[in-house]
Amino acid sequence: MESRASTVAELIAARWGDDRPGLRWEDRTLTHHEVAAGAASRAALLTDLLPPAAEPHLGVLLDNTPEFPLWLGAVALAGAAVAGVNPTRRGAELARDILHTECRVLITERAHLPLLEGLDLPGVRLLVTDTTEYHELLTSYADARPDPSRATPRDRFLLYFTSGSTGAPKAALCSQGRLAAAGRSLADQFALSADDVHYVCMPMFHGNAVIADWAPALVTGATVALRHRFSASGFLPDVRRYGATYFTYVGRAIQYVLATGPRPDDRDNSLRLGFGTEAGAVDAAAFERRFGVRLVEGYGSSEGGAAIAWSPGTPPGAVGRAAPGLVVLDRDTREECPAAVFDGAGRLLNGDEAIGELVNRGPSAFEGYWRNPRAEAERRRGGGWYWTGDLFCRDADDYLYFAGRTDDRLRVDGENLAAAMIENILARYEGAEAVCVYAVPDPVTGDQVMATIAGSFDPESFARFLAAQPDLGTKMAPRFVRVVERMPVTATNKIHRAELRREGLTCADPVWRREPGERTYRWMADGDPERAEGPLAPTRGPSSVRRQGLEPRTR
């Protein structure tokens, strides 16, 4: 039964005495009661470990093991806060994340100890979960019971890092009340219940797994099934093993699953819904055809300042209808952009004026950043409105269409283009397994469109494909195409756009170029001066050498 608790601590305590399966991981199953007991013992330990005058912050540097949700529950009961630490960060950057969030205790496992070697982490107490010493330490607190009275809805609970193309990651804040409310909202939206099994395959240091997957399971009393690390080949076996009914995804995860070999029994699974971002309409349709499972593409800013909910009747390509307060504004004039106009083929006819930044002028759940007033002020500029940093356009019926990040906007010959809209078109190309579009600088035109395509590529068939797309504007066709075997991604399976943009033409992969007015693409050889030092080369970033023996791949 869904709980109306106002704090995460109350949700944890409500499962005391519940002997239904609460947490599954590999061959291990914990009841809801055992999860609550484990959280209570860790909360008691944490209370003794935290220095009295210090910020009550705990760092978690773990893969998706049972210790991660157990410590989330412990932190909630202790009225403390947890910072999920990204294990793909290294050296000084990793130390910066831990010290910036003022973690006094760091929970990790032996597999991640090499990441911490040589780091200067003054005042940080280290606990290693898969050691005898750790389990002996917990034994003293085995009789603890969950007491939610120390927590309030306003208590800081999560400090989760948001990715950005420049600068150090920002630690967004999420209170216990906001997380509990988010869990209730998603449970209501998708009719989730205690009978569901939530498959958590995205990393729990990221907000998606905790807010969109773990939190609604906590609200309804559903079972949580953990995947150590995301695996495309292990996805369907896991779903069948645990009887999973609901999962969340980000980035390229759906494409990776689709890239596994199809089987005649793919539809023999227990899933009924997937919820996430960046799958794209083409892959979402392919996933439903193959597995019989509907994917719902949602939008919510990582910081909680704006959200768009899908509803029946939403047009193809739209995210959902604008809630009160959500508007699309011109970044310079701060005036509302004109309504988007589409032709019969779905081509946006007035993108230059219709695309702007999504802004929430109404009440916002944004709770700020940890120790980053400049970034906070950027989000709240203009009378306290919340500026999302995301590009959208809005049609006459108030449906919103995602057009990319503000730093993904291209300006070619004076015309503003949105990378996301070009990517949606290029994703139809038969050989494309993944697509990323970004700008390379040009001193004459401002920007040129460059696309990286993972998969197979034939210059002649690609040129014919572009010519056949009715919604591809004259300035949207890529001038340059980089072909990779596998798209570079971040720890959360999002395309590493900043890396691609930084490398530009100075990359080790095959690059194809089409001159203005031409229909065909030609291969840019290693000796082409523009590959390394021409006017279109990036002004910064290392030069690369082509991998030995790598030649352009064609179909």
XYZ file of C-alpha atoms in Angstrom:
555
model
C 0.000 0.000 0.000
C 1.297 3.422 -0.913
C 2.504 5.504 2.019
C 1.664 9.174 2.510
C 4.783 9.697 4.626
C 6.389 13.108 4.286
C 10.007 12.003 4.834
C 12.236 9.250 3.512
C 12.877 8.237 7.127
C 9.171 7.558 7.644
C 9.064 5.474 4.475
C 11.984 3.351 5.734
C 10.457 2.892 9.201
C 7.071 1.951 7.729
C 8.583 -1.307 6.394
C 9.543 -2.595 9.834
C 7.810 -5.952 10.295
C 7.118 -6.374 6.552
C 8.407 -9.808 5.534
C 7.759 -9.480 1.802
C 10.810 -9.365 -0.511
C 12.246 -5.861 -0.353
C 15.670 -6.002 -1.985
C 17.163 -8.493 -4.433
C 20.739 -8.618 -5.691
C 22.234 -11.580 -7.498
C 21.247 -14.626 -5.368
C 20.547 -12.607 -2.234
C 17.109 -11.480 -1.043
C 16.346 -9.173 1.899
C 12.846 -8.654 3.232
C 11.517 -5.130 3.735
C 11.996 -5.710 7.468
C 15.641 -6.672 6.969
C 16.195 -3.589 4.838
C 14.710 -1.384 7.563
C 16.798 -3.137 10.216
C 19.957 -2.782 8.145
C 19.278 0.926 7.640
C 18.647 1.368 11.367
C 21.931 -0.283 12.398
C 23.878 1.834 9.923
C 22.086 4.987 11.082
C 23.166 4.278 14.658
C 26.745 3.720 13.508
C 26.710 6.910 11.448
C 25.447 8.945 14.399
C 28.471 7.833 16.419
C 30.914 8.448 13.570
C 29.919 11.968 12.535
C 31.818 14.734 14.337
C 29.390 16.946 16.316
C 30.334 20.233 14.629
C 30.685 18.866 11.089
C 28.177 18.894 8.264
C 26.291 15.566 8.505
C 27.424 14.396 5.077
C 28.244 10.848 4.017
C 29.960 9.953 0.731
C 29.093 6.694 -1.050
C 31.594 5.335 -3.574
C 29.916 2.042 -4.452
C 28.534 0.114 -7.372
C 24.883 -0.984 -7.130
C 25.232 -3.373 -4.191
C 22.751 -3.755 -1.289
C 24.967 -1.468 0.769
C 23.988 1.515 -1.376
C 20.215 1.543 -0.618
C 20.916 0.443 2.977
C 23.058 3.527 3.475
C 20.478 5.725 1.776
C 17.999 4.536 4.372
C 20.531 5.001 7.168
C 21.260 8.576 6.174
C 17.538 9.368 6.103
C 17.003 7.940 9.605
C 20.023 9.832 10.928
C 18.791 13.132 9.499
C 21.993 13.369 7.478
C 22.776 13.730 3.755
C 24.465 11.483 1.222
C 26.708 12.423 -1.706
C 26.892 9.824 -4.472
C 30.484 9.738 -5.716
C 31.106 8.998 -9.395
C 33.650 6.144 -9.711
C 34.707 7.292 -13.180
C 36.249 10.441 -11.703
C 39.964 10.223 -11.063
C 42.711 11.792 -8.973
C 42.283 15.421 -8.010
C 38.785 15.537 -9.528
C 37.629 12.642 -7.356
C 39.172 14.197 -4.255
C 37.535 17.506 -5.122
C 34.065 15.919 -5.246
C 34.513 14.281 -1.829
C 35.992 17.351 -0.156
C 33.623 19.828 -1.822
C 30.604 18.033 -0.370
C 32.342 17.920 3.054
C 31.929 14.182 3.494
C 33.182 13.116 6.924
C 32.582 9.434 6.251
C 33.172 7.665 2.936
C 31.593 4.262 2.263
C 33.357 2.228 -0.412
C 34.323 -1.322 -1.410
C 37.637 -3.004 -2.054
C 37.233 -2.779 -5.844
C 37.305 1.026 -5.598
C 40.194 1.368 -3.146
C 42.743 1.890 -5.977
C 40.851 5.067 -6.912
C 41.601 6.513 -3.489
C 45.319 5.673 -3.378
C 47.450 8.778 -3.036
C 44.491 11.139 -2.497
C 44.710 13.698 0.298
C 41.360 13.430 2.099
C 41.874 15.084 5.496
C 39.206 14.368 8.096
C 37.488 11.654 6.014
C 36.765 8.323 7.765
C 36.832 5.376 5.363
C 34.572 2.325 5.727
C 35.085 -0.621 3.343
C 31.906 -2.691 3.121
C 33.295 -6.034 1.984
C 35.707 -6.491 4.894
C 35.536 -8.357 8.184
C 36.262 -5.153 10.104
C 33.204 -3.456 8.632
C 30.807 -6.276 9.554
C 32.277 -6.522 13.050
C 31.729 -2.793 13.478
C 28.056 -3.143 12.495
C 27.516 -6.016 14.919
C 27.470 -3.598 17.860
C 24.435 -1.850 16.354
C 22.447 -4.925 15.295
C 19.623 -4.260 17.783
C 18.874 -0.729 16.524
C 15.327 0.028 15.432
C 14.355 2.652 12.832
C 13.357 5.931 14.486
C 12.104 8.506 11.942
C 11.598 11.248 14.530
C 14.998 12.852 13.857
C 14.088 13.706 10.262
C 11.950 16.505 8.841
C 10.770 17.094 5.251
C 13.167 20.044 4.954
C 16.268 18.061 5.910
C 18.949 17.952 3.260
C 19.100 14.350 1.986
C 20.889 14.121 -1.378
C 23.855 16.005 -2.786
C 23.973 14.624 -6.309
C 26.327 15.825 -8.971
C 24.926 17.142 -12.229
C 27.028 16.832 -15.353
C 28.051 19.868 -17.322
C 30.086 20.610 -20.424
C 32.391 23.020 -18.628
C 33.654 23.448 -15.085
C 33.435 21.112 -12.136
C 30.187 19.208 -11.537
C 27.665 20.980 -9.336
C 26.149 19.227 -6.317
C 22.389 19.739 -6.474
C 20.405 19.499 -3.250
C 17.342 17.347 -2.618
C 15.480 17.282 0.682
C 13.718 14.312 2.261
C 10.353 15.921 1.571
C 11.108 16.519 -2.095
C 12.296 12.946 -2.657
C 9.240 11.478 -0.921
C 6.981 13.717 -3.017
C 8.768 12.732 -6.227
C 8.299 9.072 -5.388
C 4.562 9.575 -4.785
C 4.164 11.550 -7.997
C 5.762 8.851 -10.152
C 3.872 6.073 -8.372
C 0.600 7.892 -9.098
C 1.547 8.751 -12.691
C 2.419 5.156 -13.623
C 0.016 3.340 -11.277
C 2.900 1.616 -9.505
C 2.083 -0.614 -6.561
C 3.541 -3.009 -3.998
C 3.206 -5.789 -6.566
C 5.775 -4.189 -8.879
C 9.447 -5.080 -9.061
C 11.703 -2.101 -9.794
C 14.819 -3.026 -11.763
C 17.567 -0.547 -10.826
C 20.244 -0.925 -13.505
C 21.352 2.709 -13.717
C 24.125 3.748 -11.266
C 22.753 4.820 -7.890
C 25.234 7.681 -7.518
C 23.125 9.401 -10.203
C 19.816 11.097 -9.451
C 17.856 9.053 -12.009
C 18.165 5.736 -10.185
C 17.409 7.176 -6.748
C 14.659 9.664 -7.597
C 12.856 7.869 -10.442
C 13.341 4.204 -9.460
C 14.217 3.724 -5.780
C 11.942 6.462 -4.403
C 8.637 5.249 -5.951
C 9.464 1.693 -4.825
C 9.970 3.028 -1.319
C 6.602 4.789 -1.440
C 4.619 1.761 -2.626
C 6.541 -0.979 -0.840
C 7.627 -2.598 -4.098
C 10.630 -4.893 -4.446
C 13.894 -3.355 -5.655
C 16.157 -5.544 -7.822
C 19.694 -4.220 -8.221
C 22.105 -4.696 -11.105
C 25.758 -4.360 -10.045
C 26.533 -2.391 -13.200
C 24.434 -1.903 -16.294
C 24.779 -4.713 -18.825
C 22.961 -4.783 -22.154
C 23.382 -8.551 -22.500
C 22.280 -9.079 -18.915
C 19.209 -6.836 -19.163
C 16.602 -9.371 -20.321
C 17.962 -12.271 -18.219
C 17.778 -10.017 -15.159
C 14.227 -8.935 -15.975
C 13.145 -12.571 -16.179
C 15.133 -13.616 -13.129
C 13.593 -10.994 -10.872
C 10.199 -10.675 -12.558
C 10.886 -6.967 -13.070
C 7.939 -4.819 -14.145
C 9.390 -1.284 -14.140
C 12.803 0.210 -14.884
C 14.391 3.565 -15.598
C 17.097 4.469 -18.097
C 19.211 7.388 -19.248
C 21.439 8.040 -22.214
C 22.322 5.220 -24.597
C 21.122 2.328 -22.416
C 18.164 1.525 -24.684
C 20.361 1.540 -27.786
C 22.759 -0.886 -26.145
C 19.928 -3.286 -25.328
C 18.619 -3.044 -28.892
C 22.109 -3.789 -30.209
C 22.031 -7.255 -28.624
C 20.972 -10.033 -30.966
C 17.168 -10.395 -31.286
C 15.600 -13.656 -30.128
C 12.184 -15.112 -30.941
C 11.249 -15.041 -27.229
C 12.157 -11.383 -26.615
C 8.539 -10.587 -25.773
C 8.501 -13.257 -23.100
C 9.191 -10.886 -20.224
C 7.437 -9.350 -17.221
C 8.126 -5.676 -17.977
C 5.227 -3.293 -18.495
C 6.949 0.091 -18.480
C 10.278 1.859 -18.893
C 10.738 5.508 -17.926
C 13.678 7.705 -18.815
C 15.311 10.197 -21.127
C 17.272 10.294 -24.383
C 16.070 7.051 -25.922
C 14.587 8.924 -28.884
C 11.409 8.159 -30.802
C 13.063 5.716 -33.223
C 14.606 3.553 -30.495
C 11.519 3.748 -28.278
C 9.387 2.394 -31.125
C 11.932 -0.355 -31.863
C 12.035 -1.334 -28.190
C 8.248 -1.654 -28.015
C 8.121 -3.706 -31.247
C 10.786 -6.084 -30.053
C 10.005 -6.466 -26.352
C 6.357 -5.394 -26.201
C 7.233 -2.766 -23.586
C 6.229 0.889 -23.761
C 8.876 3.483 -22.996
C 7.788 6.825 -21.599
C 10.205 9.632 -22.346
C 9.964 12.206 -19.612
C 11.636 15.480 -18.842
C 12.723 16.750 -15.484
C 15.633 19.046 -14.819
C 18.184 17.315 -12.616
C 17.793 20.009 -10.005
C 14.012 19.651 -9.783
C 13.169 23.104 -11.076
C 10.917 22.000 -13.940
C 9.192 18.850 -15.130
C 7.016 17.818 -18.067
C 4.720 14.812 -17.819
C 3.703 12.741 -20.816
C -0.037 12.185 -21.198
C -2.249 10.352 -23.715
C -2.657 12.401 -26.880
C 0.846 13.849 -26.810
C 1.933 14.329 -30.456
C 4.874 12.313 -31.818
C 8.123 14.026 -30.964
C 6.659 16.067 -28.106
C 7.617 15.480 -24.478
C 4.286 16.561 -23.044
C 2.064 19.556 -22.415
C 3.403 22.609 -20.628
C 2.281 22.868 -17.014
C 1.300 26.293 -15.652
C 4.357 28.511 -15.364
C 6.431 26.747 -18.014
C 7.333 29.017 -20.927
C 9.907 29.115 -23.725
C 11.840 32.380 -23.633
C 14.370 34.093 -25.845
C 17.583 34.110 -23.789
C 18.495 37.648 -24.848
C 15.172 39.502 -24.787
C 13.485 37.287 -22.142
C 10.352 37.495 -24.243
C 8.225 34.436 -24.933
C 9.108 32.753 -28.219
C 6.438 32.439 -30.947
C 4.601 29.142 -31.252
C 6.375 26.446 -33.248
C 4.981 25.827 -36.740
C 5.354 22.398 -38.354
C 4.627 21.358 -41.912
C 2.842 18.159 -42.893
C 6.077 16.167 -42.687
C 6.743 17.329 -39.139
C 9.482 19.760 -40.128
C 9.844 22.785 -37.853
C 9.453 25.797 -40.111
C 10.373 28.595 -37.708
C 13.056 27.106 -35.493
C 15.165 30.268 -35.513
C 12.499 32.174 -33.597
C 10.530 29.366 -31.919
C 13.417 27.668 -30.080
C 14.344 29.168 -26.747
C 15.177 28.194 -23.181
C 12.588 26.469 -21.038
C 11.851 28.604 -17.984
C 9.640 27.962 -14.986
C 8.016 31.205 -13.893
C 5.875 29.429 -11.313
C 6.676 27.646 -8.050
C 9.868 25.598 -8.314
C 11.191 22.603 -6.386
C 14.772 23.738 -7.010
C 16.581 23.651 -3.667
C 19.914 25.039 -4.778
C 23.488 23.849 -5.132
C 25.914 23.032 -2.377
C 28.384 25.872 -1.874
C 27.930 27.278 -5.397
C 26.119 30.634 -5.241
C 27.190 31.649 -8.753
C 25.588 28.602 -10.382
C 22.530 29.045 -8.189
C 22.158 32.668 -9.266
C 22.422 31.618 -12.931
C 19.515 29.231 -12.462
C 17.390 31.848 -10.668
C 18.107 34.901 -12.788
C 15.254 37.102 -13.938
C 13.018 37.693 -10.968
C 13.643 34.341 -9.318
C 12.457 32.277 -12.279
C 14.071 28.892 -12.818
C 16.081 28.736 -16.069
C 16.570 25.104 -17.024
C 19.477 25.445 -19.443
C 17.501 23.318 -21.931
C 16.183 24.331 -25.337
C 12.565 23.709 -26.295
C 9.903 24.936 -28.658
C 6.194 25.041 -27.888
C 3.359 24.559 -30.368
C -0.004 26.325 -30.440
C -1.557 23.581 -28.291
C 1.065 24.035 -25.558
C 2.977 20.829 -26.309
C 6.714 21.100 -25.702
C 9.460 19.674 -27.949
C 12.985 19.158 -26.645
C 15.707 20.774 -28.761
C 18.869 20.177 -26.721
C 20.992 21.949 -24.155
C 21.654 25.660 -24.469
C 25.333 24.923 -25.084
C 24.346 22.473 -27.853
C 22.858 25.218 -30.019
C 24.497 25.792 -33.391
C 24.472 28.999 -35.380
C 25.157 28.408 -39.070
C 25.105 31.365 -41.477
C 23.094 33.384 -38.977
C 20.475 30.665 -38.413
C 20.019 29.024 -35.013
C 19.831 25.231 -35.123
C 19.117 22.735 -32.346
C 21.378 19.688 -32.175
C 18.666 17.414 -30.769
C 16.352 18.015 -33.720
C 19.083 17.181 -36.229
C 19.944 14.062 -34.236
C 16.340 12.866 -34.380
C 16.490 13.034 -38.175
C 19.902 11.381 -38.547
C 18.826 8.568 -36.206
C 16.612 7.290 -39.070
C 19.704 6.398 -41.108
C 19.818 2.632 -41.418
C 23.459 2.283 -40.412
C 23.262 4.534 -37.358
C 23.337 2.835 -33.971
C 23.895 6.159 -32.179
C 24.172 9.779 -33.341
C 25.582 12.952 -31.791
C 25.473 16.385 -33.449
C 27.563 19.368 -32.367
C 29.237 22.477 -33.738
C 32.778 22.940 -35.003
C 33.873 26.571 -35.245
C 34.140 28.306 -38.596
C 35.521 31.872 -38.827
C 33.216 32.659 -41.771
C 29.880 31.015 -40.990
C 30.156 30.904 -37.193
C 29.524 27.162 -36.862
C 29.483 24.116 -39.056
C 27.452 21.014 -38.293
C 29.446 17.926 -37.369
C 27.889 14.545 -36.646
C 29.413 11.491 -35.044
C 27.756 8.238 -36.075
C 28.329 4.903 -34.378
C 27.667 2.002 -36.702
C 28.166 1.463 -40.416
C 28.462 4.351 -42.845
C 28.437 4.601 -46.611
C 28.953 8.125 -47.987
C 26.750 7.638 -51.050
C 23.811 6.057 -49.220
C 24.078 8.673 -46.470
C 23.920 11.501 -49.024
C 20.832 9.900 -50.610
C 19.298 9.507 -47.164
C 19.788 13.202 -46.388
C 18.225 14.241 -49.687
C 15.124 12.153 -48.916
C 14.418 13.707 -45.489
C 11.594 16.248 -45.859
C 12.242 17.855 -42.466
C 15.983 18.393 -42.919
C 16.621 22.092 -43.452
C 19.213 23.264 -45.938
C 21.669 24.250 -43.188
C 21.053 21.217 -40.994
C 22.895 18.611 -43.090
C 26.264 17.729 -41.500
C 29.291 19.209 -43.185
C 31.466 16.651 -41.366
C 30.710 13.075 -40.314
C 32.914 11.198 -37.865
C 32.425 7.420 -37.834
C 33.119 5.470 -34.644
C 32.699 1.850 -33.666
C 31.319 2.831 -30.270
C 30.114 6.192 -29.022
C 32.065 7.610 -26.062
C 29.756 7.785 -23.054
C 29.797 9.020 -19.482
C 29.271 6.832 -16.412
C 25.509 7.278 -16.812
C 25.533 6.101 -20.455
C 25.026 9.571 -21.841
C 26.989 10.454 -24.958
C 30.168 12.288 -23.976
C 29.285 15.313 -26.082
C 31.913 17.569 -24.519
C 34.682 15.150 -25.503
C 33.451 14.931 -29.108
C 33.129 18.692 -29.342
C 36.595 19.192 -27.861
C 38.250 16.800 -30.326
C 36.410 18.167 -33.351
C 38.300 17.213 -36.489
C 41.488 16.347 -34.589
C 40.342 12.825 -33.838
C 41.681 9.360 -34.560
C 38.540 8.149 -36.330
C 37.564 8.385 -40.021
C 35.998 11.735 -40.893
C 33.980 12.464 -44.060
C 33.405 15.935 -45.463
C 30.895 17.434 -47.864
C 31.592 20.766 -49.523
C 28.808 23.379 -49.766
C 26.629 22.666 -52.784
C 27.892 19.118 -53.214
C 25.818 15.961 -52.711
C 28.577 13.493 -51.893
C 31.004 13.110 -48.993
C 34.714 12.539 -49.345
C 37.068 10.978 -46.832
C 39.375 13.432 -45.100
C 42.781 11.759 -45.168
C 45.348 12.088 -42.389
C 47.282 14.596 -44.434
C 44.329 16.954 -44.858
C 45.480 20.178 -43.123
C 41.992 20.836 -41.750
C 42.206 17.609 -39.738
C 44.867 19.116 -37.500
C 45.483 22.799 -38.070
C 42.998 24.249 -40.537
C 40.537 27.046 -39.741
C 37.915 24.538 -38.608
C 40.166 22.814 -36.094
C 39.316 23.457 -32.430
C 41.313 26.189 -30.748
C 42.100 23.860 -27.834
C 42.332 20.167 -27.118
C 45.005 17.592 -27.906
C 45.831 16.533 -31.416
C 45.250 12.847 -32.062
C 46.933 10.266 -34.254
C 44.838 7.824 -36.284
C 44.893 4.325 -34.867
C 47.322 2.200 -36.845
C 45.632 0.249 -39.599
C 42.199 1.886 -39.193
C 40.574 2.629 -42.531
C 37.146 4.044 -43.328
C 34.457 1.403 -42.848
C 31.785 1.076 -45.491
C 28.847 -1.232 -45.851
